[in-house]
Short mmCIF file of C-alpha atoms and ligand atoms in Angstrom, two decimals:
data_model
loop_
_atom_site.label_atom_id
_atom_site.label_comp_id
_atom_site.label_asym_id
_atom_site.label_seq_id
_atom_site.Cartn_x
_atom_site.Cartn_y
_atom_site.Cartn_z
CA UNK A 1 0.00 0.00 0.00
CA UNK A 2 1.17 3.53 -0.69
CA UNK A 3 2.42 5.43 2.39
CA UNK A 4 3.93 8.86 1.79
CA UNK A 5 4.65 7.85 -1.81
CA UNK A 6 6.37 4.58 -0.82
CA UNK A 7 4.97 1.05 -1.36
CA UNK A 8 4.62 -0.68 2.00
CA UNK A 9 3.48 -4.00 3.39
CA UNK A 10 3.52 -5.19 7.01
CA UNK A 11 5.61 -8.30 6.27
CA UNK A 12 8.04 -9.54 3.64
CA UNK A 13 10.67 -12.20 3.20
CA UNK A 14 14.16 -10.83 2.79
CA UNK A 15 16.25 -11.83 -0.22
CA UNK A 16 18.19 -14.46 1.77
CA UNK A 17 14.93 -16.38 2.38
CA UNK A 18 15.85 -16.74 6.05
CA UNK A 19 14.84 -13.37 7.47
CA UNK A 20 11.27 -12.17 7.85
CA UNK A 21 10.91 -8.39 7.98
CA UNK A 22 7.92 -6.92 9.80
CA UNK A 23 6.60 -3.50 10.76
CA UNK A 24 6.52 -3.31 14.57
CA UNK A 25 2.84 -2.44 15.02
CA UNK A 26 3.31 -1.74 18.74
CA UNK A 27 5.18 1.44 17.81
CA UNK A 28 2.73 2.90 15.29
CA UNK A 29 1.55 5.58 14.66
CA UNK A 30 4.36 7.54 16.27
CA UNK A 31 7.35 5.46 15.11
CA UNK A 32 7.81 3.33 11.99
CA UNK A 33 10.22 0.56 12.98
CA UNK A 34 11.09 -2.58 10.98
CA UNK A 35 12.17 -5.70 12.87
CA UNK A 36 14.03 -8.78 11.59
CA UNK A 37 12.74 -12.21 12.62
CA UNK A 38 15.32 -14.95 12.12
CA UNK A 39 14.48 -17.51 14.83
CA UNK A 40 11.35 -19.42 15.84
CA UNK A 41 11.48 -17.72 19.26
CA UNK A 42 11.41 -14.31 17.59
CA UNK A 43 8.48 -15.32 15.38
CA UNK A 44 6.50 -16.54 18.39
CA UNK A 45 7.32 -13.45 20.41
CA UNK A 46 6.30 -11.17 17.52
CA UNK A 47 2.90 -12.88 17.35
CA UNK A 48 2.33 -13.04 21.13
CA UNK A 49 3.45 -9.46 21.76
CA UNK A 50 1.46 -8.20 18.75
CA UNK A 51 4.37 -6.81 16.77
CA UNK A 52 2.26 -8.43 14.05
CA UNK A 53 -1.46 -8.85 14.62
CA UNK A 54 -4.72 -9.27 12.75
CA UNK A 55 -5.93 -12.67 11.62
CA UNK A 56 -4.60 -12.88 8.03
CA UNK A 57 -1.26 -11.32 8.99
CA UNK A 58 -0.59 -13.70 11.85
CA UNK A 59 -1.42 -16.51 9.42
CA UNK A 60 1.17 -15.23 6.95
CA UNK A 61 3.70 -14.74 9.79
CA UNK A 62 3.07 -18.31 10.94
CA UNK A 63 3.60 -19.53 7.36
CA UNK A 64 6.99 -17.79 7.12
CA UNK A 65 7.68 -19.00 10.68
CA UNK A 66 7.51 -22.60 9.45
CA UNK A 67 10.12 -21.74 6.82
CA UNK A 68 12.35 -20.28 9.55
CA UNK A 69 11.77 -23.38 11.69
CA UNK A 70 13.02 -25.48 8.81
CA UNK A 71 16.20 -23.44 8.46
CA UNK A 72 16.85 -23.90 12.19
CA UNK A 73 15.49 -27.29 13.28
CA UNK A 74 18.00 -30.07 13.95
CA UNK A 75 15.61 -32.95 13.25
CA UNK A 76 12.00 -33.84 12.46
CA UNK A 77 10.91 -33.77 16.12
CA UNK A 78 12.37 -30.27 16.64
CA UNK A 79 10.62 -29.07 13.50
CA UNK A 80 7.27 -30.53 14.56
CA UNK A 81 7.60 -28.96 18.03
CA UNK A 82 8.48 -25.55 16.52
CA UNK A 83 5.40 -25.71 14.27
CA UNK A 84 3.21 -26.67 17.24
CA UNK A 85 4.48 -23.71 19.27
CA UNK A 86 4.04 -21.21 16.43
CA UNK A 87 0.47 -22.41 15.81
CA UNK A 88 -0.37 -22.03 19.52
CA UNK A 89 1.03 -18.50 19.89
CA UNK A 90 -2.43 -16.92 19.70
CA UNK A 91 -5.58 -19.02 20.04
CA UNK A 92 -8.52 -17.09 18.58
CA UNK A 93 -7.58 -16.33 14.96
CA UNK A 94 -7.96 -19.57 13.04
CA UNK A 95 -5.65 -18.30 10.25
CA UNK A 96 -2.55 -19.00 12.33
CA UNK A 97 -3.04 -22.74 12.88
CA UNK A 98 -4.43 -23.09 9.34
CA UNK A 99 -1.38 -21.48 7.70
CA UNK A 100 1.13 -23.40 9.83
CA UNK A 101 -0.61 -26.69 8.99
CA UNK A 102 -0.66 -25.83 5.29
CA UNK A 103 3.08 -25.04 5.05
CA UNK A 104 4.03 -28.04 7.25
CA UNK A 105 1.98 -30.31 4.99
CA UNK A 106 3.65 -28.90 1.85
CA UNK A 107 7.04 -29.90 3.24
CA UNK A 108 6.08 -33.53 3.86
CA UNK A 109 7.38 -35.88 1.22
CA UNK A 110 10.00 -33.47 -0.18
CA UNK A 111 13.03 -35.73 -0.67
CA UNK A 112 15.92 -33.47 0.39
CA UNK A 113 16.54 -30.61 2.84
CA UNK A 114 16.90 -28.21 -0.09
CA UNK A 115 13.60 -29.32 -1.57
CA UNK A 116 11.88 -29.06 1.83
CA UNK A 117 13.06 -25.47 2.11
CA UNK A 118 11.93 -24.67 -1.41
CA UNK A 119 8.51 -26.24 -0.77
CA UNK A 120 8.04 -24.28 2.47
CA UNK A 121 9.01 -21.02 0.82
CA UNK A 122 6.71 -21.65 -2.16
CA UNK A 123 3.75 -22.41 0.09
CA UNK A 124 4.32 -19.48 2.46
CA UNK A 125 4.65 -17.07 -0.47
CA UNK A 126 1.51 -18.54 -2.02
CA UNK A 127 -0.48 -17.90 1.19
CA UNK A 128 0.90 -14.35 1.32
CA UNK A 129 -0.10 -13.68 -2.32
CA UNK A 130 -3.51 -15.33 -1.93
CA UNK A 131 -4.38 -13.09 1.02
CA UNK A 132 -3.58 -10.01 -1.07
CA UNK A 133 -5.85 -11.22 -3.88
CA UNK A 134 -8.64 -12.21 -1.51
CA UNK A 135 -8.60 -8.86 0.22
CA UNK A 136 -8.77 -6.96 -3.06
CA UNK A 137 -11.77 -9.09 -4.12
CA UNK A 138 -13.45 -8.47 -0.74
CA UNK A 139 -12.99 -4.79 -1.52
CA UNK A 140 -14.59 -5.10 -4.94
CA UNK A 141 -17.60 -7.05 -3.63
CA UNK A 142 -18.04 -4.86 -0.56
CA UNK A 143 -17.75 -1.56 -2.41
CA UNK A 144 -21.12 -2.31 -4.01
CA UNK A 145 -22.79 -2.04 -0.59
CA UNK A 146 -21.28 1.41 -0.08
CA UNK A 147 -22.28 2.53 -3.60
CA UNK A 148 -25.89 1.50 -3.01
CA UNK A 149 -26.05 3.56 0.18
CA UNK A 150 -24.34 6.49 -1.56
CA UNK A 151 -26.95 6.41 -4.33
CA UNK A 152 -29.78 6.27 -1.77
CA UNK A 153 -28.22 9.31 -0.06
CA UNK A 154 -27.90 11.10 -3.42
CA UNK A 155 -24.10 11.29 -3.11
CA UNK A 156 -24.00 12.63 0.46
CA UNK A 157 -21.10 11.08 2.44
CA UNK A 158 -21.62 7.48 3.53
CA UNK A 159 -20.73 7.08 7.22
CA UNK A 160 -19.11 3.74 7.98
CA UNK A 161 -18.21 2.60 11.48
CA UNK A 162 -15.39 0.11 12.01
CA UNK A 163 -13.87 -1.51 15.09
CA UNK A 164 -10.24 -2.45 15.74
CA UNK A 165 -7.89 -2.62 12.76
CA UNK A 166 -8.94 -4.90 9.94
CA UNK A 167 -6.88 -2.90 7.48
CA UNK A 168 -3.80 -3.66 5.40
CA UNK A 169 -1.64 -3.73 8.52
CA UNK A 170 -3.70 -6.73 9.65
CA UNK A 171 -3.73 -8.43 6.28
CA UNK A 172 -0.70 -7.75 4.02
CA UNK A 173 -2.71 -5.45 1.69
CA UNK A 174 -6.13 -3.72 1.42
CA UNK A 175 -7.44 -5.19 4.67
CA UNK A 176 -10.77 -6.96 5.05
CA UNK A 177 -13.14 -4.41 6.64
CA UNK A 178 -11.23 -1.53 5.04
CA UNK A 179 -10.96 -3.06 1.55
CA UNK A 180 -14.50 -1.97 0.48
CA UNK A 181 -13.68 1.48 1.87
CA UNK A 182 -10.45 1.74 -0.15
CA UNK A 183 -12.18 0.53 -3.34
CA UNK A 184 -15.21 2.84 -2.89
CA UNK A 185 -12.81 5.74 -2.25
CA UNK A 186 -10.93 4.87 -5.47
CA UNK A 187 -14.27 4.95 -7.29
CA UNK A 188 -14.88 8.47 -6.06
CA UNK A 189 -17.65 7.66 -3.55
CA UNK A 190 -17.88 10.31 -0.85
CA UNK A 191 -17.43 8.54 2.48
CA UNK A 192 -16.33 9.05 6.06
CA UNK A 193 -15.20 6.46 8.61
CA UNK A 194 -15.94 6.43 12.34
CA UNK A 195 -12.93 4.70 13.88
CA UNK A 196 -13.55 3.03 17.26
CA UNK A 197 -10.42 3.59 19.35
CA UNK A 198 -10.59 -0.09 20.45
CA UNK A 199 -9.32 -0.30 23.98
CA UNK A 200 -7.22 -1.71 25.48
CA UNK A 201 -4.53 -1.61 22.77
CA UNK A 202 -6.17 1.08 20.63
CA UNK A 203 -5.70 -0.65 17.29
CA UNK A 204 -8.40 1.66 15.87
CA UNK A 205 -6.96 4.93 17.17
CA UNK A 206 -3.35 3.94 16.45
CA UNK A 207 -3.49 1.80 13.32
CA UNK A 208 -6.77 2.28 11.42
CA UNK A 209 -6.58 6.05 11.85
CA UNK A 210 -2.94 6.00 10.63
CA UNK A 211 -3.82 3.89 7.57
CA UNK A 212 -6.85 5.96 6.60
CA UNK A 213 -4.96 9.21 7.13
CA UNK A 214 -2.13 8.05 4.87
CA UNK A 215 -4.71 7.11 2.21
CA UNK A 216 -6.44 10.48 2.45
CA UNK A 217 -9.74 8.96 3.62
CA UNK A 218 -11.88 11.20 5.84
CA UNK A 219 -12.22 9.65 9.28
CA UNK A 220 -12.90 10.51 12.92
CA UNK A 221 -11.60 8.58 15.94
CA UNK A 222 -14.28 7.99 18.58
CA UNK A 223 -14.33 6.32 21.96
CA UNK A 224 -15.55 2.74 21.97
CA UNK A 225 -18.70 3.86 23.74
CA UNK A 226 -19.73 6.53 21.21
CA UNK A 227 -21.02 4.23 18.46
CA UNK A 228 -24.49 3.61 19.93
CA UNK A 229 -25.13 7.32 20.35
CA UNK A 230 -24.03 8.08 16.77
CA UNK A 231 -26.28 5.30 15.47
CA UNK A 232 -29.28 6.63 17.40
CA UNK A 233 -28.80 10.00 15.73
CA UNK A 234 -28.57 8.71 12.15
CA UNK A 235 -24.85 9.35 11.87
CA UNK A 236 -23.86 5.78 10.94
CA UNK A 237 -25.06 4.22 7.65
CA UNK A 238 -23.15 0.97 7.78
CA UNK A 239 -20.89 -1.04 10.10
CA UNK A 240 -18.08 -3.16 8.62
CA UNK A 241 -15.74 -5.15 10.86
CA UNK A 242 -13.22 -7.95 10.38
CA UNK A 243 -13.09 -11.30 12.15
CA UNK A 244 -10.58 -13.69 13.67
CA UNK A 245 -12.70 -16.80 13.25
CA UNK A 246 -16.12 -17.34 11.73
CA UNK A 247 -17.95 -20.63 12.10
CA UNK A 248 -19.58 -22.44 9.19
CA UNK A 249 -22.89 -21.23 10.63
CA UNK A 250 -21.85 -17.54 10.56
CA UNK A 251 -20.99 -16.81 14.21
CA UNK A 252 -18.22 -14.21 14.28
CA UNK A 253 -15.35 -13.86 16.78
CA UNK A 254 -13.70 -10.45 16.56
CA UNK A 255 -12.01 -7.87 18.80
CA UNK A 256 -13.70 -7.35 22.15
CA UNK A 257 -16.56 -4.87 21.83
CA UNK A 258 -17.69 -5.99 18.37
CA UNK A 259 -20.76 -7.70 19.84
CA UNK A 260 -21.93 -4.46 21.48
CA UNK A 261 -21.69 -2.67 18.12
CA UNK A 262 -23.74 -5.41 16.49
CA UNK A 263 -26.42 -5.05 19.20
CA UNK A 264 -26.55 -1.28 18.77
CA UNK A 265 -26.68 -1.64 14.97
CA UNK A 266 -29.57 -4.10 15.21
CA UNK A 267 -31.48 -1.81 17.60
CA UNK A 268 -31.09 1.04 15.14
CA UNK A 269 -31.76 -0.88 11.92
CA UNK A 270 -28.22 -0.31 10.62
CA UNK A 271 -26.60 -2.99 8.41
CA UNK A 272 -23.76 -4.81 10.19
CA UNK A 273 -21.36 -6.57 7.80
CA UNK A 274 -18.34 -8.76 8.51
CA UNK A 275 -15.55 -8.97 5.91
CA UNK A 276 -13.38 -12.08 5.74
CA UNK A 277 -11.24 -14.23 3.45
CA UNK A 278 -11.74 -18.01 3.23
CA UNK A 279 -8.75 -18.48 5.55
CA UNK A 280 -10.78 -17.05 8.47
CA UNK A 281 -13.63 -19.57 8.26
CA UNK A 282 -13.45 -22.39 10.77
CA UNK A 283 -15.22 -25.14 8.87
CA UNK A 284 -15.09 -27.50 11.87
CA UNK A 285 -17.10 -25.38 14.29
CA UNK A 286 -20.80 -24.59 14.36
CA UNK A 287 -21.38 -22.81 17.70
CA UNK A 288 -19.16 -19.75 18.09
CA UNK A 289 -20.10 -18.98 21.69
CA UNK A 290 -19.33 -22.45 22.98
CA UNK A 291 -16.55 -23.51 20.67
CA UNK A 292 -14.32 -20.54 19.76
CA UNK A 293 -11.39 -20.13 22.18
CA UNK A 294 -11.25 -16.56 23.47
CA UNK A 295 -7.77 -15.27 24.22
CA UNK A 296 -7.28 -13.77 27.69
CA UNK A 297 -4.42 -11.28 27.50
CA UNK A 298 -2.22 -9.60 30.08
CA UNK A 299 -3.91 -7.40 32.69
CA UNK A 300 -1.23 -4.77 32.03
CA UNK A 301 -2.83 -4.00 28.67
CA UNK A 302 -5.87 -2.72 30.61
CA UNK A 303 -3.89 -1.08 33.38
CA UNK A 304 -1.56 0.96 31.15
CA UNK A 305 -2.19 3.27 28.21
CA UNK A 306 0.55 4.04 25.68
CA UNK A 307 0.96 7.35 23.87
CA UNK A 308 3.24 10.17 22.86
CA UNK A 309 4.42 12.50 25.64
CA UNK A 310 6.49 15.27 24.12
CA UNK A 311 8.80 13.39 21.75
CA UNK A 312 8.72 10.07 23.57
CA UNK A 313 6.33 7.14 23.41
CA UNK A 314 5.50 6.28 26.99
CA UNK A 315 3.06 4.24 29.12
CA UNK A 316 0.97 5.49 32.01
CA UNK A 317 -1.02 3.64 34.67
CA UNK A 318 -4.79 4.37 34.64
CA UNK A 319 -6.62 2.45 37.43
CA UNK A 320 -5.56 2.23 41.09
CA UNK A 321 -2.44 0.07 41.21
CA UNK A 322 -4.18 -2.45 43.48
CA UNK A 323 -7.40 -2.88 41.42
CA UNK A 324 -7.72 -6.25 39.70
CA UNK A 325 -8.32 -6.10 35.92
CA UNK A 326 -9.49 -8.60 33.29
CA UNK A 327 -8.68 -8.64 29.60
CA UNK A 328 -10.75 -10.92 27.36
CA UNK A 329 -9.44 -9.94 23.91
CA UNK A 330 -12.31 -11.11 21.66
CA UNK A 331 -16.05 -11.66 21.76
CA UNK A 332 -18.51 -13.61 19.66
CA UNK A 333 -21.28 -11.94 17.67
CA UNK A 334 -24.00 -14.50 16.95
CA UNK A 335 -24.89 -14.94 13.27
CA UNK A 336 -28.42 -13.61 13.90
CA UNK A 337 -26.95 -10.11 14.45
CA UNK A 338 -24.85 -10.16 11.26
CA UNK A 339 -26.51 -8.68 8.17
CA UNK A 340 -24.04 -10.33 5.83
CA UNK A 341 -20.53 -11.61 5.18
CA UNK A 342 -18.30 -9.99 2.56
CA UNK A 343 -15.94 -12.63 1.16
CA UNK A 344 -13.63 -12.93 -1.84
CA UNK A 345 -16.39 -14.94 -3.54
CA UNK A 346 -19.15 -12.42 -2.94
CA UNK A 347 -21.55 -11.20 -0.26
CA UNK A 348 -23.81 -13.69 1.51
CA UNK A 349 -26.10 -14.02 4.51
CA UNK A 350 -24.50 -15.27 7.74
CA UNK A 351 -26.14 -18.68 7.51
CA UNK A 352 -24.65 -22.10 6.85
CA UNK A 353 -26.77 -22.51 3.73
CA UNK A 354 -25.67 -19.21 2.19
CA UNK A 355 -22.01 -19.68 3.16
CA UNK A 356 -21.95 -23.15 1.62
CA UNK A 357 -23.48 -21.82 -1.58
CA UNK A 358 -20.31 -19.69 -1.92
CA UNK A 359 -18.00 -22.50 -0.74
CA UNK A 360 -19.68 -25.69 -2.06
CA UNK A 361 -16.44 -27.67 -1.59
CA UNK A 362 -16.93 -27.39 2.20
CA UNK A 363 -20.31 -29.20 2.22
O1 MRU B 401 -5.80 -8.57 18.71
P1 MRU B 401 -5.69 -8.21 17.26
O2 MRU B 401 -5.24 -6.81 17.01
O3 MRU B 401 -4.89 -9.22 16.49
O4 MRU B 401 -7.19 -8.31 16.74
C1 MRU B 401 -7.46 -8.06 15.40
C2 MRU B 401 -8.91 -8.05 15.09
O5 MRU B 401 -9.75 -8.27 15.92
C3 MRU B 401 -9.27 -7.87 13.64
O6 MRU B 401 -10.54 -7.28 13.53
C4 MRU B 401 -9.32 -9.24 12.97
O7 MRU B 401 -8.13 -9.94 13.17
C5 MRU B 401 -9.58 -9.14 11.54
S1 MRU B 401 -8.12 -8.59 10.70
C6 MRU B 401 -8.51 -8.45 9.09
#
């Protein structure tokens, strides 16, 4: 994606094929820092600490992580253990385990170490490229929804609310929730994005706002609690969010707070769409509330807030030091609250029947 006239992506494989370069997303928007990942431990730490985050991106990182594991592992058992640990680094986004399994499988049967390496690299690069294509297609399908609203409003700005960061930083390119926004903007549709700050780590305020600003897309950062009020006053036309795991029946796990936005949207008759590539469907699960593992993250993410003080990025404590805190990182929005899913194969209802019409091979 173009940032200040320079093409950028959140991850790439260096020429030597043994170093993964990533943007350190913990430091944005105030500092743009690139890190090198050359060991399995570094890959795992980057995923756990959210140097890289967002479902498709952690999948792609896991895929390149398997390649790194292969360059490092002494024997088959070490390699299998490294893959297991990478896949377990974050539990909610299904993309991670899916991508690790896919690259590990591609390596099986390759007759020599050199061919194993080549197979891993081929597969990881294929996943990376596929995610870019899928996201662009999500954008093309989803832009139609924005155009329809724009026409109904006779060209007045379409107000879209989004939660967390489901943009190119989370996905390699285009993003999922932001892809229809980028495509509609390219097509000249007048639009404006309400960006939920997304406590505790502020992926909306830090990352989505940065992305949209760099793309010249009008946006306003709001507190997580402002969405319902804006909806009640007709200031939101459409909600589009991403997802970390969506069941075959259309239940959606996404960043904590998504469910509350879906409830408010339903109460106000506002369409609530979820954008996702095929890699984010969990075809094995049917009941999101009971079956999707919800990551519980460090209490410190709730206790401290990070920001720029003068010229330095710093962290400050918010609640009383002795107060206990809890940090469930995702919630599940039941399919009944989802107006539709925007996928690379088109837009469908959040029902098993409609999903399987788009993905008949999963019947
Ligand atoms: O904890 P994060 O920042 O990895 O959570 C990310 C989200 O919840 C995104 O909405 C989701 O991964 C979709 S990314 C296209």
